[in-house]
Amino acid sequence: MIAALCMVPILAAFVGIMFSPEGFLWLDMSLLAVIGFFIYPVINLIVIAALDVVSKKAIGTAAGFIGLFGYIGRTVQAKGFGWTVDHYGKIYGEEAAWDIVFYLILGSALIAGFLLSLTWNMRPKA
């Protein structure tokens, strides 16, 4: 529940970054701080929730797979965003390419919020 609710300010901060006026660096930095502040509970609670629903024998494996998929996701994200900026930057210009990246981030945040909301009533194993 808390992880799903933490996605709301993250999404709002990304929207704020997209529409902040040029030259307002303090606003961009403040919004990045909001993202950093609210992303940590999401990451932490996802790991805790996963460890709550597996048996004691599988805790190490579950934690390892969560870390593995986190690193794989980070790699795919970095390569994907880089390719997007390189590819669409040549066609539409750098600014438009970065707008596409931010729209991808917003879409990902919406999907993450939806998937986290599916765990709203999840209870740990007894």
JSON list of C-alpha atoms in Angstrom, two decimals:
[
{"chain": "A", "resi": 1, "resn": "MET", "atom": "CA", "xyz": [0.00, 0.00, 0.00]},
{"chain": "A", "resi": 2, "resn": "ILE", "atom": "CA", "xyz": [2.71, 2.48, 0.99]},
{"chain": "A", "resi": 3, "resn": "ALA", "atom": "CA", "xyz": [4.81, 1.56, -2.05]},
{"chain": "A", "resi": 4, "resn": "ALA", "atom": "CA", "xyz": [1.86, 2.23, -4.36]},
{"chain": "A", "resi": 5, "resn": "LEU", "atom": "CA", "xyz": [1.18, 5.56, -2.68]},
{"chain": "A", "resi": 6, "resn": "CYS", "atom": "CA", "xyz": [4.85, 6.55, -2.97]},
{"chain": "A", "resi": 7, "resn": "MET", "atom": "CA", "xyz": [4.52, 6.30, -6.74]},
{"chain": "A", "resi": 8, "resn": "VAL", "atom": "CA", "xyz": [2.15, 9.30, -6.78]},
{"chain": "A", "resi": 9, "resn": "PRO", "atom": "CA", "xyz": [4.75, 11.95, -5.79]},
{"chain": "A", "resi": 10, "resn": "ILE", "atom": "CA", "xyz": [7.32, 10.25, -8.04]},
{"chain": "A", "resi": 11, "resn": "LEU", "atom": "CA", "xyz": [4.95, 10.54, -10.99]},
{"chain": "A", "resi": 12, "resn": "ALA", "atom": "CA", "xyz": [4.09, 14.14, -10.06]},
{"chain": "A", "resi": 13, "resn": "ALA", "atom": "CA", "xyz": [7.77, 15.06, -9.79]},
{"chain": "A", "resi": 14, "resn": "PHE", "atom": "CA", "xyz": [8.53, 13.65, -13.25]},
{"chain": "A", "resi": 15, "resn": "VAL", "atom": "CA", "xyz": [5.61, 15.62, -14.69]},
{"chain": "A", "resi": 16, "resn": "GLY", "atom": "CA", "xyz": [6.94, 18.70, -12.89]},
{"chain": "A", "resi": 17, "resn": "ILE", "atom": "CA", "xyz": [10.40, 18.18, -14.38]},
{"chain": "A", "resi": 18, "resn": "MET", "atom": "CA", "xyz": [8.91, 17.85, -17.86]},
{"chain": "A", "resi": 19, "resn": "PHE", "atom": "CA", "xyz": [7.00, 21.10, -17.59]},
{"chain": "A", "resi": 20, "resn": "SER", "atom": "CA", "xyz": [9.35, 23.19, -15.45]},
{"chain": "A", "resi": 21, "resn": "PRO", "atom": "CA", "xyz": [10.39, 26.44, -17.11]},
{"chain": "A", "resi": 22, "resn": "GLU", "atom": "CA", "xyz": [13.87, 26.69, -18.60]},
{"chain": "A", "resi": 23, "resn": "GLY", "atom": "CA", "xyz": [16.43, 28.11, -16.19]},
{"chain": "A", "resi": 24, "resn": "PHE", "atom": "CA", "xyz": [14.71, 26.93, -13.00]},
{"chain": "A", "resi": 25, "resn": "LEU", "atom": "CA", "xyz": [17.51, 24.58, -11.99]},
{"chain": "A", "resi": 26, "resn": "TRP", "atom": "CA", "xyz": [16.52, 24.79, -8.31]},
{"chain": "A", "resi": 27, "resn": "LEU", "atom": "CA", "xyz": [13.07, 23.44, -9.20]},
{"chain": "A", "resi": 28, "resn": "ASP", "atom": "CA", "xyz": [14.52, 20.54, -11.18]},
{"chain": "A", "resi": 29, "resn": "MET", "atom": "CA", "xyz": [16.90, 19.69, -8.32]},
{"chain": "A", "resi": 30, "resn": "SER", "atom": "CA", "xyz": [14.06, 19.87, -5.79]},
{"chain": "A", "resi": 31, "resn": "LEU", "atom": "CA", "xyz": [11.91, 17.55, -7.88]},
{"chain": "A", "resi": 32, "resn": "LEU", "atom": "CA", "xyz": [14.81, 15.11, -8.28]},
{"chain": "A", "resi": 33, "resn": "ALA", "atom": "CA", "xyz": [15.17, 15.17, -4.49]},
{"chain": "A", "resi": 34, "resn": "VAL", "atom": "CA", "xyz": [11.47, 14.29, -4.19]},
{"chain": "A", "resi": 35, "resn": "ILE", "atom": "CA", "xyz": [11.99, 11.37, -6.57]},
{"chain": "A", "resi": 36, "resn": "GLY", "atom": "CA", "xyz": [15.00, 10.18, -4.58]},
{"chain": "A", "resi": 37, "resn": "PHE", "atom": "CA", "xyz": [13.12, 10.50, -1.29]},
{"chain": "A", "resi": 38, "resn": "PHE", "atom": "CA", "xyz": [10.10, 8.49, -2.45]},
{"chain": "A", "resi": 39, "resn": "ILE", "atom": "CA", "xyz": [11.84, 5.85, -4.58]},
{"chain": "A", "resi": 40, "resn": "TYR", "atom": "CA", "xyz": [13.72, 4.28, -1.67]},
{"chain": "A", "resi": 41, "resn": "PRO", "atom": "CA", "xyz": [10.58, 3.13, 0.21]},
{"chain": "A", "resi": 42, "resn": "VAL", "atom": "CA", "xyz": [9.26, 1.58, -3.00]},
{"chain": "A", "resi": 43, "resn": "ILE", "atom": "CA", "xyz": [12.45, -0.42, -3.55]},
{"chain": "A", "resi": 44, "resn": "ASN", "atom": "CA", "xyz": [12.69, -1.44, 0.10]},
{"chain": "A", "resi": 45, "resn": "LEU", "atom": "CA", "xyz": [9.06, -2.46, 0.44]},
{"chain": "A", "resi": 46, "resn": "ILE", "atom": "CA", "xyz": [9.11, -4.50, -2.77]},
{"chain": "A", "resi": 47, "resn": "VAL", "atom": "CA", "xyz": [11.97, -6.57, -1.35]},
{"chain": "A", "resi": 48, "resn": "ILE", "atom": "CA", "xyz": [10.28, -6.90, 2.04]},
{"chain": "A", "resi": 49, "resn": "ALA", "atom": "CA", "xyz": [6.96, -7.92, 0.45]},
{"chain": "A", "resi": 50, "resn": "ALA", "atom": "CA", "xyz": [8.66, -10.54, -1.67]},
{"chain": "A", "resi": 51, "resn": "LEU", "atom": "CA", "xyz": [10.48, -11.96, 1.35]},
{"chain": "A", "resi": 52, "resn": "ASP", "atom": "CA", "xyz": [7.23, -12.08, 3.32]},
{"chain": "A", "resi": 53, "resn": "VAL", "atom": "CA", "xyz": [5.51, -14.36, 0.83]},
{"chain": "A", "resi": 54, "resn": "VAL", "atom": "CA", "xyz": [8.26, -16.97, 0.36]},
{"chain": "A", "resi": 55, "resn": "SER", "atom": "CA", "xyz": [9.32, -19.73, 2.72]},
{"chain": "A", "resi": 56, "resn": "LYS", "atom": "CA", "xyz": [12.34, -19.32, 5.00]},
{"chain": "A", "resi": 57, "resn": "LYS", "atom": "CA", "xyz": [14.34, -21.65, 2.78]},
{"chain": "A", "resi": 58, "resn": "ALA", "atom": "CA", "xyz": [13.72, -19.48, -0.28]},
{"chain": "A", "resi": 59, "resn": "ILE", "atom": "CA", "xyz": [14.49, -16.06, 1.23]},
{"chain": "A", "resi": 60, "resn": "GLY", "atom": "CA", "xyz": [18.07, -15.95, -0.07]},
{"chain": "A", "resi": 61, "resn": "THR", "atom": "CA", "xyz": [17.02, -17.05, -3.52]},
{"chain": "A", "resi": 62, "resn": "ALA", "atom": "CA", "xyz": [14.17, -14.53, -3.63]},
{"chain": "A", "resi": 63, "resn": "ALA", "atom": "CA", "xyz": [16.45, -11.68, -2.53]},
{"chain": "A", "resi": 64, "resn": "GLY", "atom": "CA", "xyz": [19.02, -12.72, -5.11]},
{"chain": "A", "resi": 65, "resn": "PHE", "atom": "CA", "xyz": [16.50, -12.79, -7.93]},
{"chain": "A", "resi": 66, "resn": "ILE", "atom": "CA", "xyz": [15.13, -9.39, -6.91]},
{"chain": "A", "resi": 67, "resn": "GLY", "atom": "CA", "xyz": [18.64, -7.98, -7.08]},
{"chain": "A", "resi": 68, "resn": "LEU", "atom": "CA", "xyz": [19.35, -9.74, -10.36]},
{"chain": "A", "resi": 69, "resn": "PHE", "atom": "CA", "xyz": [16.23, -8.40, -12.04]},
{"chain": "A", "resi": 70, "resn": "GLY", "atom": "CA", "xyz": [16.93, -4.94, -10.62]},
{"chain": "A", "resi": 71, "resn": "TYR", "atom": "CA", "xyz": [20.36, -4.91, -12.25]},
{"chain": "A", "resi": 72, "resn": "ILE", "atom": "CA", "xyz": [19.01, -6.35, -15.51]},
{"chain": "A", "resi": 73, "resn": "GLY", "atom": "CA", "xyz": [16.25, -3.74, -15.53]},
{"chain": "A", "resi": 74, "resn": "ARG", "atom": "CA", "xyz": [18.74, -0.94, -14.91]},
{"chain": "A", "resi": 75, "resn": "THR", "atom": "CA", "xyz": [20.92, -2.16, -17.78]},
{"chain": "A", "resi": 76, "resn": "VAL", "atom": "CA", "xyz": [18.00, -2.48, -20.20]},
{"chain": "A", "resi": 77, "resn": "GLN", "atom": "CA", "xyz": [16.73, 0.94, -19.13]},
{"chain": "A", "resi": 78, "resn": "ALA", "atom": "CA", "xyz": [20.10, 2.63, -19.69]},
{"chain": "A", "resi": 79, "resn": "LYS", "atom": "CA", "xyz": [20.62, 0.98, -23.08]},
{"chain": "A", "resi": 80, "resn": "GLY", "atom": "CA", "xyz": [17.01, 1.63, -24.12]},
{"chain": "A", "resi": 81, "resn": "PHE", "atom": "CA", "xyz": [17.06, 5.29, -23.15]},
{"chain": "A", "resi": 82, "resn": "GLY", "atom": "CA", "xyz": [20.43, 5.75, -24.83]},
{"chain": "A", "resi": 83, "resn": "TRP", "atom": "CA", "xyz": [19.19, 4.14, -28.02]},
{"chain": "A", "resi": 84, "resn": "THR", "atom": "CA", "xyz": [16.01, 6.23, -27.91]},
{"chain": "A", "resi": 85, "resn": "VAL", "atom": "CA", "xyz": [17.94, 9.49, -27.59]},
{"chain": "A", "resi": 86, "resn": "ASP", "atom": "CA", "xyz": [20.44, 8.50, -30.29]},
{"chain": "A", "resi": 87, "resn": "HIS", "atom": "CA", "xyz": [17.82, 7.24, -32.73]},
{"chain": "A", "resi": 88, "resn": "TYR", "atom": "CA", "xyz": [15.10, 9.85, -32.30]},
{"chain": "A", "resi": 89, "resn": "GLY", "atom": "CA", "xyz": [17.60, 12.66, -31.67]},
{"chain": "A", "resi": 90, "resn": "LYS", "atom": "CA", "xyz": [18.76, 12.37, -35.28]},
{"chain": "A", "resi": 91, "resn": "ILE", "atom": "CA", "xyz": [15.18, 12.45, -36.55]},
{"chain": "A", "resi": 92, "resn": "TYR", "atom": "CA", "xyz": [13.38, 14.93, -34.27]},
{"chain": "A", "resi": 93, "resn": "GLY", "atom": "CA", "xyz": [16.22, 16.65, -32.40]},
{"chain": "A", "resi": 94, "resn": "GLU", "atom": "CA", "xyz": [17.71, 16.10, -28.96]},
{"chain": "A", "resi": 95, "resn": "GLU", "atom": "CA", "xyz": [14.99, 17.89, -27.00]},
{"chain": "A", "resi": 96, "resn": "ALA", "atom": "CA", "xyz": [12.21, 15.86, -28.59]},
{"chain": "A", "resi": 97, "resn": "ALA", "atom": "CA", "xyz": [14.19, 12.66, -28.02]},
{"chain": "A", "resi": 98, "resn": "TRP", "atom": "CA", "xyz": [14.50, 13.43, -24.32]},
{"chain": "A", "resi": 99, "resn": "ASP", "atom": "CA", "xyz": [10.77, 14.20, -24.21]},
{"chain": "A", "resi": 100, "resn": "ILE", "atom": "CA", "xyz": [10.17, 10.69, -25.54]},
{"chain": "A", "resi": 101, "resn": "VAL", "atom": "CA", "xyz": [12.40, 9.31, -22.78]},
{"chain": "A", "resi": 102, "resn": "PHE", "atom": "CA", "xyz": [10.42, 11.22, -20.15]},
{"chain": "A", "resi": 103, "resn": "TYR", "atom": "CA", "xyz": [7.16, 9.92, -21.57]},
{"chain": "A", "resi": 104, "resn": "LEU", "atom": "CA", "xyz": [8.59, 6.39, -21.32]},
{"chain": "A", "resi": 105, "resn": "ILE", "atom": "CA", "xyz": [9.48, 7.09, -17.69]},
{"chain": "A", "resi": 106, "resn": "LEU", "atom": "CA", "xyz": [5.96, 8.39, -17.00]},
{"chain": "A", "resi": 107, "resn": "GLY", "atom": "CA", "xyz": [4.45, 5.32, -18.62]},
{"chain": "A", "resi": 108, "resn": "SER", "atom": "CA", "xyz": [6.71, 3.07, -16.56]},
{"chain": "A", "resi": 109, "resn": "ALA", "atom": "CA", "xyz": [5.75, 4.90, -13.38]},
{"chain": "A", "resi": 110, "resn": "LEU", "atom": "CA", "xyz": [2.05, 4.45, -14.19]},
{"chain": "A", "resi": 111, "resn": "ILE", "atom": "CA", "xyz": [2.55, 0.74, -14.84]},
{"chain": "A", "resi": 112, "resn": "ALA", "atom": "CA", "xyz": [4.56, 0.40, -11.62]},
{"chain": "A", "resi": 113, "resn": "GLY", "atom": "CA", "xyz": [1.85, 2.16, -9.63]},
{"chain": "A", "resi": 114, "resn": "PHE", "atom": "CA", "xyz": [-0.80, -0.12, -11.11]},
{"chain": "A", "resi": 115, "resn": "LEU", "atom": "CA", "xyz": [1.21, -3.29, -10.41]},
{"chain": "A", "resi": 116, "resn": "LEU", "atom": "CA", "xyz": [1.94, -2.15, -6.86]},
{"chain": "A", "resi": 117, "resn": "SER", "atom": "CA", "xyz": [-1.75, -1.43, -6.31]},
{"chain": "A", "resi": 118, "resn": "LEU", "atom": "CA", "xyz": [-2.46, -5.09, -7.08]},
{"chain": "A", "resi": 119, "resn": "THR", "atom": "CA", "xyz": [-0.52, -5.97, -3.91]},
{"chain": "A", "resi": 120, "resn": "TRP", "atom": "CA", "xyz": [-2.64, -3.64, -1.77]},
{"chain": "A", "resi": 121, "resn": "ASN", "atom": "CA", "xyz": [-4.29, -6.41, 0.29]},
{"chain": "A", "resi": 122, "resn": "MET", "atom": "CA", "xyz": [-1.42, -8.90, 0.16]},
{"chain": "A", "resi": 123, "resn": "ARG", "atom": "CA", "xyz": [-0.68, -10.52, 3.51]},
{"chain": "A", "resi": 124, "resn": "PRO", "atom": "CA", "xyz": [2.50, -12.32, 4.62]},
{"chain": "A", "resi": 125, "resn": "LYS", "atom": "CA", "xyz": [2.51, -16.08, 5.03]},
{"chain": "A", "resi": 126, "resn": "ALA", "atom": "CA", "xyz": [1.52, -17.19, 8.49]}
]
